[in-house]
PDB file of C-alpha atoms in Angstrom:
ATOM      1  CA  UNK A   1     -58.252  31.068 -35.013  1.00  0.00           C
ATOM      2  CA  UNK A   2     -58.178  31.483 -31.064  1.00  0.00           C
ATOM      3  CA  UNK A   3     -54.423  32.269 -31.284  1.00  0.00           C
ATOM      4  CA  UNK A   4     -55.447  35.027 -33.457  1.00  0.00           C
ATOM      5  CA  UNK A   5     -58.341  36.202 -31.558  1.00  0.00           C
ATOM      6  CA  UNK A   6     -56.086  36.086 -28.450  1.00  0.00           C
ATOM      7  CA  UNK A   7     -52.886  38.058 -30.351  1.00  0.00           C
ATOM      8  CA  UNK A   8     -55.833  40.521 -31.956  1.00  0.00           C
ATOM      9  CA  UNK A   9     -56.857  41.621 -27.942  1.00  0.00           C
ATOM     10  CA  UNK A  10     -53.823  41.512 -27.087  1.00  0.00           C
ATOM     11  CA  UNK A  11     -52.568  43.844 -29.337  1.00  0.00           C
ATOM     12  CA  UNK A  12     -56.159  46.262 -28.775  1.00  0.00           C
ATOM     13  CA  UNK A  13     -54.679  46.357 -25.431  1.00  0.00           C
ATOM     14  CA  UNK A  14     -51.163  47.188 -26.136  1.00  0.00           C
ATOM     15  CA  UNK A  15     -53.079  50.390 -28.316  1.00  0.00           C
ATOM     16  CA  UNK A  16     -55.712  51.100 -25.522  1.00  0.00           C
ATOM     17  CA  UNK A  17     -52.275  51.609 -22.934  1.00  0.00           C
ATOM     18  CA  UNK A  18     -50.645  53.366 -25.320  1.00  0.00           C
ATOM     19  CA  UNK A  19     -53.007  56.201 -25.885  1.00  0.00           C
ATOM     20  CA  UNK A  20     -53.700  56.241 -22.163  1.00  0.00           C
ATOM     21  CA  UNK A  21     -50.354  56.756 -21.746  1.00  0.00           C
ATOM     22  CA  UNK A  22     -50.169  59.668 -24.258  1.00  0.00           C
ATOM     23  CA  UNK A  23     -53.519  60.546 -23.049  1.00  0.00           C
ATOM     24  CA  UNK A  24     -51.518  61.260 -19.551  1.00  0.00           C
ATOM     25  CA  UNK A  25     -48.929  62.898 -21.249  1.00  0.00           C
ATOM     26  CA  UNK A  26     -50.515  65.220 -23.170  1.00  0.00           C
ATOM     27  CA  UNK A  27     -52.780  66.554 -20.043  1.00  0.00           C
ATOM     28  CA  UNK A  28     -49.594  66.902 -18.078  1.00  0.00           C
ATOM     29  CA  UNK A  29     -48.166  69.506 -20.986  1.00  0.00           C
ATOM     30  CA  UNK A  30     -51.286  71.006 -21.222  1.00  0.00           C
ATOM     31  CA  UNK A  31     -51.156  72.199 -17.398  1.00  0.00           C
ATOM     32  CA  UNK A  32     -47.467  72.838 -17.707  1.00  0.00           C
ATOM     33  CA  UNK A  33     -48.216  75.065 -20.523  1.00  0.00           C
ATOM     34  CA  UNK A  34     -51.435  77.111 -18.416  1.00  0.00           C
ATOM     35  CA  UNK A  35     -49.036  77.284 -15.707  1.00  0.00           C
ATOM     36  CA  UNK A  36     -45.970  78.949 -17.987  1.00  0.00           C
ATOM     37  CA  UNK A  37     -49.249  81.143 -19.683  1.00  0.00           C
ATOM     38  CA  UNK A  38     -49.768  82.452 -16.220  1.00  0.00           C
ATOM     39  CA  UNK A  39     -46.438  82.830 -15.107  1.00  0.00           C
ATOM     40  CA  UNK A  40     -45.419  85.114 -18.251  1.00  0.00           C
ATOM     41  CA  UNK A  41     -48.832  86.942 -17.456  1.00  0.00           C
ATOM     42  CA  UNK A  42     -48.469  87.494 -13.919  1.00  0.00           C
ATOM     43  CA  UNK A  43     -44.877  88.339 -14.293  1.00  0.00           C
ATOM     44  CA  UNK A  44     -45.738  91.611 -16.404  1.00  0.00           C
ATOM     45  CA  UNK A  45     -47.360  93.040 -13.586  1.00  0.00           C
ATOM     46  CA  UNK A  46     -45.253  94.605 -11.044  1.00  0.00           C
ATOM     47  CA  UNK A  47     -46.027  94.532  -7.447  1.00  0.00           C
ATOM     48  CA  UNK A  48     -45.085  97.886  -5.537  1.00  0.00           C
ATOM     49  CA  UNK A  49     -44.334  98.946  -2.449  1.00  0.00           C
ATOM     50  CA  UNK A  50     -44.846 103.057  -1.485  1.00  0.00           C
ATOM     51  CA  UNK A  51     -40.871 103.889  -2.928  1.00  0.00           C
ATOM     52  CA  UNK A  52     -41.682 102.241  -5.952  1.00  0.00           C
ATOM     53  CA  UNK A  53     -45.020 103.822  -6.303  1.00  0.00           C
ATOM     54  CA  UNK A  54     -43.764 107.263  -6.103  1.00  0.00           C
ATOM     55  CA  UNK A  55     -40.865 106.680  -8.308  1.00  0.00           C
ATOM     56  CA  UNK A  56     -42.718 105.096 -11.406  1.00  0.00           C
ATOM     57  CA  UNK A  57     -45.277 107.694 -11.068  1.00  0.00           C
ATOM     58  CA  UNK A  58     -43.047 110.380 -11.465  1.00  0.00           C
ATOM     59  CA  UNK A  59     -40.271 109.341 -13.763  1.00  0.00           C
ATOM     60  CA  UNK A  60     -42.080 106.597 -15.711  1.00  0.00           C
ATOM     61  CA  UNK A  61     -42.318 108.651 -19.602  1.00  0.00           C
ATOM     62  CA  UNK A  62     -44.718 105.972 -20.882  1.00  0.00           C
ATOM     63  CA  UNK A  63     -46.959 105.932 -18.200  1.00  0.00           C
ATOM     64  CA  UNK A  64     -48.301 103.929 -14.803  1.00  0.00           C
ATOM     65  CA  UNK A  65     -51.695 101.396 -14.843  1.00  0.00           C
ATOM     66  CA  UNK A  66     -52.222 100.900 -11.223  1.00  0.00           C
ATOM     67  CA  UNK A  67     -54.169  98.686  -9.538  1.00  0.00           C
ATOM     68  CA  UNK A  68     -54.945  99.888  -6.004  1.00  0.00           C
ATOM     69  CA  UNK A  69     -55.714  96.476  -4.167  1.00  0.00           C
ATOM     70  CA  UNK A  70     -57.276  95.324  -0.380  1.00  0.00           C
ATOM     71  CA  UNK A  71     -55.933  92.457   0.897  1.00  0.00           C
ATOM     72  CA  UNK A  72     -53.887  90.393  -2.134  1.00  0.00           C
ATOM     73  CA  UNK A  73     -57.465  90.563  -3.766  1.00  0.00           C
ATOM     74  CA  UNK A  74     -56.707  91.834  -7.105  1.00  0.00           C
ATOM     75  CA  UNK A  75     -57.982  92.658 -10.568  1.00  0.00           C
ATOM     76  CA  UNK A  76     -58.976  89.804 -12.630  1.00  0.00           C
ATOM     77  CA  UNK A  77     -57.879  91.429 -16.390  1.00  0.00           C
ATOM     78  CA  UNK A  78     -55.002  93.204 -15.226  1.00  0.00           C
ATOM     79  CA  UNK A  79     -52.096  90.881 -16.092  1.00  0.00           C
ATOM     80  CA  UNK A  80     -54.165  90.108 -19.284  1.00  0.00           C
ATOM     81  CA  UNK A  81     -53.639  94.216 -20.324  1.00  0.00           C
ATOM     82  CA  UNK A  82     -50.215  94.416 -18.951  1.00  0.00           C
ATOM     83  CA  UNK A  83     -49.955  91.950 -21.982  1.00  0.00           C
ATOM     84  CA  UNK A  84     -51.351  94.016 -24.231  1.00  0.00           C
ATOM     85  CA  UNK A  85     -50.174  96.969 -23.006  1.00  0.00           C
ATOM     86  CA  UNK A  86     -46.209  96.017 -23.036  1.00  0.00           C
ATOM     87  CA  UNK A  87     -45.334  97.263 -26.329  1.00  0.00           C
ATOM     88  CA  UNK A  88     -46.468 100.637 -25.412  1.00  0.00           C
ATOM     89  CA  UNK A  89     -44.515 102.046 -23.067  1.00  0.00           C
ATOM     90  CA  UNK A  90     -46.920 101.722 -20.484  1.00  0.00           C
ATOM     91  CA  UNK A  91     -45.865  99.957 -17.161  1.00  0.00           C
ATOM     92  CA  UNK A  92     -48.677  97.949 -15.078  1.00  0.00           C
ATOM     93  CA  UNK A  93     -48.484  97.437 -11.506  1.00  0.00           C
ATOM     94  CA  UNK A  94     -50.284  96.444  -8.504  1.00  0.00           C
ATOM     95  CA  UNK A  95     -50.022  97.582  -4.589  1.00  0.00           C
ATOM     96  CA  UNK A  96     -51.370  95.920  -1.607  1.00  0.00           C
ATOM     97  CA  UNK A  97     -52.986  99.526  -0.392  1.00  0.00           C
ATOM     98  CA  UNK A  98     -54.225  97.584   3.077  1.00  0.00           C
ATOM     99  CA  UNK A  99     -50.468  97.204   3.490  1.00  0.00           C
ATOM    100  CA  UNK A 100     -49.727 100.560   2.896  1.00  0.00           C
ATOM    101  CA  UNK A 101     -52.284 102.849   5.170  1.00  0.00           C
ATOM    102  CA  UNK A 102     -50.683 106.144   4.485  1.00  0.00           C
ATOM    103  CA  UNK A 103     -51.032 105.797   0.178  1.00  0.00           C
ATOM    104  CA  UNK A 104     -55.140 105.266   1.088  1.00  0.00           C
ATOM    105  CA  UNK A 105     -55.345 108.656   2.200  1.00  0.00           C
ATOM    106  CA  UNK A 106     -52.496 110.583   0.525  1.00  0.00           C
ATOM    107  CA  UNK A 107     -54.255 109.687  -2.776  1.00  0.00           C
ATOM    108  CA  UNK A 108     -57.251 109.710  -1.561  1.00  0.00           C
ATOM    109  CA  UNK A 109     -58.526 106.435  -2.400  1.00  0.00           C
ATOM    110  CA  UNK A 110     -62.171 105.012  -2.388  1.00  0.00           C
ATOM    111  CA  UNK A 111     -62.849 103.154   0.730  1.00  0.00           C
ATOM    112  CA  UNK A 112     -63.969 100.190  -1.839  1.00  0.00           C
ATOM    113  CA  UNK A 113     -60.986  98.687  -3.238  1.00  0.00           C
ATOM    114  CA  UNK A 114     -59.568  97.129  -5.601  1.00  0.00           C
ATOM    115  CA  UNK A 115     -59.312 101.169  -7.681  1.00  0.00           C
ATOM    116  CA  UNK A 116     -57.229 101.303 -10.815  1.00  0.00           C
ATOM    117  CA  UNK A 117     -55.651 104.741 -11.780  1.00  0.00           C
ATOM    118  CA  UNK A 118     -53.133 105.647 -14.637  1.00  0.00           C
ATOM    119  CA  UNK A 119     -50.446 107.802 -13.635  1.00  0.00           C
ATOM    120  CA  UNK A 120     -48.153 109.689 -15.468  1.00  0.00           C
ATOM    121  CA  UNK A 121     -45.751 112.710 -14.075  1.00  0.00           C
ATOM    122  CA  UNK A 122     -47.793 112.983 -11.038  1.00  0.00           C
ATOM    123  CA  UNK A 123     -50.535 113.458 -12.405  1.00  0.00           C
ATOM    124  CA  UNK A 124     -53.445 110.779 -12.042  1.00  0.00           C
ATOM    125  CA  UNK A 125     -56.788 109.526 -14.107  1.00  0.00           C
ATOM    126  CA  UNK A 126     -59.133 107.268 -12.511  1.00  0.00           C
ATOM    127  CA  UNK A 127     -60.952 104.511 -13.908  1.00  0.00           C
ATOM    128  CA  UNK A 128     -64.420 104.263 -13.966  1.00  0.00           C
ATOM    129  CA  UNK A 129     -64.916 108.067 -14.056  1.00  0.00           C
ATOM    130  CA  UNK A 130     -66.058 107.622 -17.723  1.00  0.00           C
ATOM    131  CA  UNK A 131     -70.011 107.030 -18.231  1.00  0.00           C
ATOM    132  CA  UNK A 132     -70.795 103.427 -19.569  1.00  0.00           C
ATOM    133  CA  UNK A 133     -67.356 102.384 -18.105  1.00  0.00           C
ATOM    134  CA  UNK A 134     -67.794  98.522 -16.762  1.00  0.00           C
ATOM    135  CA  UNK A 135     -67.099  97.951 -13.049  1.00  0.00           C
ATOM    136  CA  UNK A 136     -63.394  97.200 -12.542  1.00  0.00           C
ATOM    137  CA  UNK A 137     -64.137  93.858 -11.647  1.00  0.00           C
ATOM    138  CA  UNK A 138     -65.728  93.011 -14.533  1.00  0.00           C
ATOM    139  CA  UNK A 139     -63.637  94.990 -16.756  1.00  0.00           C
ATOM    140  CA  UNK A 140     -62.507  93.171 -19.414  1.00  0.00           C
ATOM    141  CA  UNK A 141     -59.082  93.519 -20.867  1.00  0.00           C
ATOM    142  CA  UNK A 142     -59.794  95.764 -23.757  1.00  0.00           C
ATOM    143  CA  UNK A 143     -61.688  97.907 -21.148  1.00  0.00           C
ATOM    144  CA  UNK A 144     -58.604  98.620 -19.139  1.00  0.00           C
ATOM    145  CA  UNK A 145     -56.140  98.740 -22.216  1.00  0.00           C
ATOM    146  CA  UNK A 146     -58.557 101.224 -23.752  1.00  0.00           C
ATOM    147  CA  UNK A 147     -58.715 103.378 -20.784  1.00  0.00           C
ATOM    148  CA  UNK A 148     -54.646 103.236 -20.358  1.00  0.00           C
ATOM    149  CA  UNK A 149     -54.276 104.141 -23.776  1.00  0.00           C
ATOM    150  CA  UNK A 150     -56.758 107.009 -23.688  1.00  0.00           C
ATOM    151  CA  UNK A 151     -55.440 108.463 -20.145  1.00  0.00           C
ATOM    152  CA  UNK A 152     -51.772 108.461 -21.909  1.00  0.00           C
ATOM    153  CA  UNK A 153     -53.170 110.309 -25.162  1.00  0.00           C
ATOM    154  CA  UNK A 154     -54.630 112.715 -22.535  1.00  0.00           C
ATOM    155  CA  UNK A 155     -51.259 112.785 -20.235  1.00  0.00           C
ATOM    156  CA  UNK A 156     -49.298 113.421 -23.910  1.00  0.00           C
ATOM    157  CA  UNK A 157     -51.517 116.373 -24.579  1.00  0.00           C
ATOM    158  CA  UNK A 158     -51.351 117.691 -21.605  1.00  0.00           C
ATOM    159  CA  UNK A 159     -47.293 117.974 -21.845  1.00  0.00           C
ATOM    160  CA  UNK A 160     -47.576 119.154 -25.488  1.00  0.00           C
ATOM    161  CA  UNK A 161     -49.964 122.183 -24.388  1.00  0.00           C
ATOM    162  CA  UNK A 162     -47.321 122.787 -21.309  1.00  0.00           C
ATOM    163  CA  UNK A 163     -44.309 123.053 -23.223  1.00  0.00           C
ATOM    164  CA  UNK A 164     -45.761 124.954 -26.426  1.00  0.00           C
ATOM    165  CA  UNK A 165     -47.246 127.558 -23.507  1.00  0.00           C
ATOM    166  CA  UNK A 166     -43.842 127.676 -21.913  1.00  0.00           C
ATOM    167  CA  UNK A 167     -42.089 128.150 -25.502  1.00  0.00           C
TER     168      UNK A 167
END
């Protein structure tokens, strides 16, 4: 009966390792998997310098969320939209504007950053204009996606009226 006994803990302990092991394991995917998450997040927002800037708000058809930012601080739903936001056409970016004095003042931007703006042709909408609009930096997701898609409905309107004017 002690034999057994002994060969019964012994094998409890052979189990307890075991799921300590996978215990281990499965924490260690878990992180991997947060880190790919953020990675594929992070990596749908594009970081721009003043070149860029001026090209994708120019020539970009579907659109430009930008996030005007001081110092590498950022904004915290912004790769979470750029998500949401890919199938559309619209491209989301992000530009260190402390880096880049002269964009500040050519565009006029608030001396509080971080600012977010949608631009499309040149032309420019910016958030939190809107009554009821959350502050950017507690602007969820759906707040910024909603305000992206409503400044491109605008922009499209805008171009329709233009060219049926012109015609």
């Amino acid at each position: 009966e002690r034999e057994r006994s002994a060969a019964a803990q012994r094998a409890a302990e052979g189990a307890i390792r075991r799921a300590a092991a996978l215990e281990e394991q499965l924490a260690a995917k878990t992180a991997e998997l947060e880190e790919a998450r953020e990675a594929a997040a992070e990596a749908e927002v594009e970081a721009l310098d003043e070149a860029r800037l001026s090209e994708l708000a120019n020539g970009h058809e579907g659109g430009l969320l930008v996030a005007f930012t001081s110092g590498g601080g950022g904004v915290p739903a912004l790769a979470a939209a750029a998500a949401e936001l890919e199938g559309e056409g619209v491209k989301v970016a992000t530009i260190d504007a402390d880096a880049h004095e002269s964009i500040k003042a050519r565009l006029e931007l608030p001396a509080e950053l971080p600012a977010l703006r949608f631009v499309r042709k040149g032309a420019s909408t910016t958030y939190g204009m809107r009554p009821g609009s959350p502050a950017l930096g507690d602007a969820a997701a759906s707040d910024l996606v909603s305000f992206a898609q409503q400044s491109s409905k605008l922009a499209k309107m805008a171009d329709e009226a233009a060219a049926a004017k012109a015609a």
